[in-house]
């Protein structure tokens, strides 16, 4: 998959509970209709050695390994009914010690059964948000460990507006509570939860992303405007 360009992200205005494993906790919610196809590594075998360290590389591997025969229409559930339809460019801001603004190509598929089109989104992408999954996780982590002397300084480093950060933080807290439930959310600190994400293997991390999506019909961090 062609990455059109990569450049440094332009700056905008800038008592401890018992440790548990957040990934072992499941909260069941009603499934909602989606308008996208989430592409996870179970569709291929080339993800055993990769991680989220370089999300652009992971994005390329996801898209180049797509087997269209395995895709199912997320609206009507039809199998073997999807075919390439169109594509569009979008921004994906990634993070690897510094923020980088990438322009990537997103493929769309059309279902011959229901005639609806769906964007193909690998798990490194948070739907409807330009920031990657890793970007948002590291942003929250740096805030919780007080890596920078102020929120303003942190947002300057990440190249985002302060208001944008607080919207991401609010969504993180909401989704953490949805995933853990009210009781476990109180027992497991925000920092512990984020550290589990950062320290997890690719397989465990993606299983968390998959399960959250299946149970809630939306992705972790999705809904941040």
Tab-separated table of C-alpha atoms in Angstrom:
chain	number	residue	atom	x	y	z
A	1	UNK	CA	0.000	0.000	0.000
A	2	UNK	CA	1.407	3.360	-1.011
A	3	UNK	CA	2.077	5.937	1.641
A	4	UNK	CA	1.874	9.255	-0.152
A	5	UNK	CA	3.944	11.304	2.259
A	6	UNK	CA	5.237	11.467	5.811
A	7	UNK	CA	6.079	14.667	7.615
A	8	UNK	CA	6.477	15.870	11.160
A	9	UNK	CA	3.176	16.711	12.777
A	10	UNK	CA	2.403	20.448	12.592
A	11	UNK	CA	2.024	21.958	16.035
A	12	UNK	CA	-1.314	23.312	17.174
A	13	UNK	CA	-1.893	25.699	20.079
A	14	UNK	CA	-0.750	24.022	22.417
A	15	UNK	CA	-3.445	5.661	46.740
A	16	UNK	CA	-2.618	2.682	44.523
A	17	UNK	CA	-5.092	-0.256	43.993
A	18	UNK	CA	-4.147	-3.919	43.678
A	19	UNK	CA	-2.704	-4.741	40.253
A	20	UNK	CA	-4.983	-6.784	37.992
A	21	UNK	CA	-5.082	-7.752	34.364
A	22	UNK	CA	-7.573	-5.542	32.478
A	23	UNK	CA	-7.484	-7.767	29.428
A	24	UNK	CA	-9.063	-10.675	31.300
A	25	UNK	CA	-12.232	-8.731	32.050
A	26	UNK	CA	-15.149	-8.782	29.617
A	27	UNK	CA	-18.318	-6.703	29.698
A	28	UNK	CA	-21.149	-7.768	27.402
A	29	UNK	CA	-23.151	-5.095	25.605
A	30	UNK	CA	-25.611	-5.202	22.737
A	31	UNK	CA	-24.046	-5.286	19.278
A	32	UNK	CA	-24.595	-2.256	17.085
A	33	UNK	CA	-24.576	-2.048	13.299
A	34	UNK	CA	-21.247	-0.886	11.920
A	35	UNK	CA	-20.504	0.934	8.701
A	36	UNK	CA	-16.937	-0.231	8.299
A	37	UNK	CA	-14.897	-3.411	8.035
A	38	UNK	CA	-12.371	-3.761	10.858
A	39	UNK	CA	-9.388	-5.678	9.515
A	40	UNK	CA	-7.642	-7.791	12.129
A	41	UNK	CA	-4.564	-9.992	11.879
A	42	UNK	CA	-6.545	-13.222	12.152
A	43	UNK	CA	-7.096	-12.843	8.414
A	44	UNK	CA	-3.479	-13.739	7.675
A	45	UNK	CA	-0.358	-15.334	9.162
A	46	UNK	CA	2.229	-12.587	8.643
A	47	UNK	CA	1.636	-10.771	11.936
A	48	UNK	CA	3.423	-13.098	14.345
A	49	UNK	CA	6.608	-11.000	14.386
A	50	UNK	CA	5.250	-7.459	14.157
A	51	UNK	CA	4.152	-4.941	16.751
A	52	UNK	CA	2.484	-1.581	16.896
A	53	UNK	CA	5.875	0.148	17.121
A	54	UNK	CA	5.699	1.210	13.478
A	55	UNK	CA	2.037	1.629	12.681
A	56	UNK	CA	2.596	2.577	9.057
A	57	UNK	CA	4.442	-0.705	8.485
A	58	UNK	CA	1.635	-2.542	10.273
A	59	UNK	CA	-0.947	-0.721	8.150
A	60	UNK	CA	0.858	-1.761	4.950
A	61	UNK	CA	1.028	-5.401	6.078
A	62	UNK	CA	-2.663	-5.442	6.929
A	63	UNK	CA	-3.803	-4.011	3.625
A	64	UNK	CA	-1.397	-5.947	1.388
A	65	UNK	CA	-2.455	-9.254	2.965
A	66	UNK	CA	-6.214	-8.805	2.561
A	67	UNK	CA	-7.999	-11.926	1.341
A	68	UNK	CA	-11.274	-10.653	-0.050
A	69	UNK	CA	-12.827	-14.115	0.247
A	70	UNK	CA	-12.658	-13.912	4.040
A	71	UNK	CA	-14.410	-10.553	4.322
A	72	UNK	CA	-18.026	-10.439	5.493
A	73	UNK	CA	-20.369	-7.509	4.928
A	74	UNK	CA	-20.724	-5.806	8.333
A	75	UNK	CA	-24.256	-4.609	7.439
A	76	UNK	CA	-26.073	-7.627	5.992
A	77	UNK	CA	-23.599	-10.403	6.884
A	78	UNK	CA	-23.244	-11.627	3.298
A	79	UNK	CA	-20.178	-13.747	2.532
A	80	UNK	CA	-18.220	-13.675	-0.727
A	81	UNK	CA	-20.192	-10.565	-1.719
A	82	UNK	CA	-17.618	-7.809	-1.329
A	83	UNK	CA	-15.585	-6.356	-4.185
A	84	UNK	CA	-13.281	-3.314	-4.533
A	85	UNK	CA	-15.258	-0.133	-5.088
A	86	UNK	CA	-13.144	2.978	-4.542
A	87	UNK	CA	-10.496	4.519	-2.283
A	88	UNK	CA	-9.791	7.794	-0.559
A	89	UNK	CA	-6.924	9.582	1.147
A	90	UNK	CA	-6.926	10.411	4.825
A	91	UNK	CA	-4.520	11.582	7.515
A	92	UNK	CA	-3.078	9.207	10.085
A	93	UNK	CA	-1.005	10.876	12.792
A	94	UNK	CA	1.359	8.312	14.290
A	95	UNK	CA	3.822	8.542	17.152
A	96	UNK	CA	7.374	7.247	17.530
A	97	UNK	CA	9.070	9.689	19.919
A	98	UNK	CA	7.616	12.433	17.759
A	99	UNK	CA	4.301	12.948	16.001
A	100	UNK	CA	4.210	12.337	12.248
A	101	UNK	CA	1.380	13.219	9.894
A	102	UNK	CA	0.972	10.534	7.218
A	103	UNK	CA	-1.418	10.456	4.292
A	104	UNK	CA	-2.629	6.926	3.622
A	105	UNK	CA	-4.998	5.288	1.164
A	106	UNK	CA	-8.173	3.694	2.553
A	107	UNK	CA	-9.895	1.120	0.352
A	108	UNK	CA	-13.666	0.854	0.119
A	109	UNK	CA	-15.583	-2.297	-0.783
A	110	UNK	CA	-19.145	-2.651	-2.042
A	111	UNK	CA	-21.496	-5.478	-1.118
A	112	UNK	CA	-23.361	-7.056	-4.051
A	113	UNK	CA	-26.119	-8.104	-1.636
A	114	UNK	CA	-27.075	-4.880	0.180
A	115	UNK	CA	-25.252	-2.453	-2.167
A	116	UNK	CA	-23.617	-0.648	0.744
A	117	UNK	CA	-19.974	0.402	0.719
A	118	UNK	CA	-17.569	-0.077	3.620
A	119	UNK	CA	-14.128	1.310	4.412
A	120	UNK	CA	-11.420	-1.222	5.265
A	121	UNK	CA	-9.809	-0.109	8.532
A	122	UNK	CA	-6.892	-1.989	10.159
A	123	UNK	CA	-6.729	-1.978	13.951
A	124	UNK	CA	-3.980	0.671	14.052
A	125	UNK	CA	-6.646	3.153	12.919
A	126	UNK	CA	-9.223	4.635	15.262
A	127	UNK	CA	-12.379	5.212	13.175
A	128	UNK	CA	-13.340	8.849	12.621
A	129	UNK	CA	-10.163	10.116	14.284
A	130	UNK	CA	-6.925	11.174	12.594
A	131	UNK	CA	-4.735	9.981	15.480
A	132	UNK	CA	-3.527	6.370	15.521
A	133	UNK	CA	-4.207	3.958	18.372
A	134	UNK	CA	-0.601	4.136	19.579
A	135	UNK	CA	-0.605	7.939	19.435
A	136	UNK	CA	-3.608	8.178	21.756
A	137	UNK	CA	-2.292	5.543	24.173
A	138	UNK	CA	1.130	7.182	24.536
A	139	UNK	CA	-0.489	10.598	24.904
A	140	UNK	CA	-2.585	9.342	27.826
A	141	UNK	CA	0.427	7.554	29.333
A	142	UNK	CA	2.665	10.628	29.248
A	143	UNK	CA	-0.076	12.655	30.902
A	144	UNK	CA	-0.596	10.119	33.691
A	145	UNK	CA	3.129	9.818	34.516
A	146	UNK	CA	3.566	13.620	34.364
A	147	UNK	CA	6.325	13.326	31.773
A	148	UNK	CA	6.014	17.010	30.915
A	149	UNK	CA	5.872	19.925	33.324
A	150	UNK	CA	2.476	21.003	32.050
A	151	UNK	CA	-0.386	19.900	29.803
A	152	UNK	CA	0.544	22.762	27.497
A	153	UNK	CA	4.090	21.426	27.091
A	154	UNK	CA	2.836	17.903	26.434
A	155	UNK	CA	0.370	19.085	23.793
A	156	UNK	CA	3.132	21.148	22.191
A	157	UNK	CA	5.266	17.999	21.906
A	158	UNK	CA	2.414	15.962	20.406
A	159	UNK	CA	1.281	18.795	18.172
A	160	UNK	CA	-2.330	18.917	19.321
A	161	UNK	CA	-4.633	21.474	20.874
A	162	UNK	CA	-5.239	21.272	24.621
A	163	UNK	CA	-8.984	20.907	24.017
A	164	UNK	CA	-8.286	17.933	21.729
A	165	UNK	CA	-6.274	16.237	24.471
A	166	UNK	CA	-9.059	16.600	27.026
A	167	UNK	CA	-11.587	15.118	24.589
A	168	UNK	CA	-9.289	12.108	24.095
A	169	UNK	CA	-8.796	11.763	27.858
A	170	UNK	CA	-12.552	11.878	28.454
A	171	UNK	CA	-13.176	9.177	25.830
A	172	UNK	CA	-10.405	7.027	27.330
A	173	UNK	CA	-12.059	7.153	30.760
A	174	UNK	CA	-15.498	6.401	29.304
A	175	UNK	CA	-14.292	3.388	27.320
A	176	UNK	CA	-12.174	2.066	30.194
A	177	UNK	CA	-15.280	2.067	32.381
A	178	UNK	CA	-17.355	0.368	29.663
A	179	UNK	CA	-14.721	-2.344	29.313
A	180	UNK	CA	-14.050	-2.978	32.994
A	181	UNK	CA	-17.400	-2.202	34.545
A	182	UNK	CA	-17.990	0.229	37.410
A	183	UNK	CA	-16.356	-1.841	40.159
A	184	UNK	CA	-13.188	-2.893	38.346
A	185	UNK	CA	-12.841	0.595	36.897
A	186	UNK	CA	-12.445	1.868	40.451
A	187	UNK	CA	-9.973	-0.863	41.406
A	188	UNK	CA	-7.718	-0.570	38.343
A	189	UNK	CA	-6.054	2.804	37.938
A	190	UNK	CA	-5.868	4.606	34.619
A	191	UNK	CA	-2.083	4.285	34.625
A	192	UNK	CA	-2.187	0.532	35.296
A	193	UNK	CA	-4.642	0.073	32.452
A	194	UNK	CA	-2.516	2.065	29.998
A	195	UNK	CA	0.670	0.268	31.054
A	196	UNK	CA	-1.001	-3.081	30.368
A	197	UNK	CA	-1.778	-1.882	26.846
A	198	UNK	CA	1.742	-0.598	26.196
A	199	UNK	CA	3.430	-3.722	27.594
A	200	UNK	CA	1.157	-6.256	25.899
A	201	UNK	CA	2.163	-8.411	22.952
A	202	UNK	CA	0.642	-7.706	19.565
A	203	UNK	CA	-1.708	-10.694	19.868
A	204	UNK	CA	-3.014	-9.697	23.314
A	205	UNK	CA	-3.401	-6.073	22.359
A	206	UNK	CA	-5.307	-6.850	19.210
A	207	UNK	CA	-7.513	-9.331	21.060
A	208	UNK	CA	-8.448	-6.467	23.387
A	209	UNK	CA	-9.273	-4.237	20.383
A	210	UNK	CA	-11.312	-7.028	18.759
A	211	UNK	CA	-13.302	-7.875	21.886
A	212	UNK	CA	-14.094	-4.246	22.634
A	213	UNK	CA	-15.307	-3.775	19.045
A	214	UNK	CA	-17.436	-6.929	19.084
A	215	UNK	CA	-19.071	-6.114	22.393
A	216	UNK	CA	-19.781	-2.435	21.722
A	217	UNK	CA	-20.044	-2.079	17.961
A	218	UNK	CA	-17.381	0.642	18.053
A	219	UNK	CA	-13.637	0.809	18.599
A	220	UNK	CA	-11.687	1.914	21.669
A	221	UNK	CA	-11.252	5.733	21.499
A	222	UNK	CA	-13.893	5.940	18.735
A	223	UNK	CA	-16.211	8.909	19.145
A	224	UNK	CA	-13.511	11.459	19.936
A	225	UNK	CA	-14.320	14.459	17.766
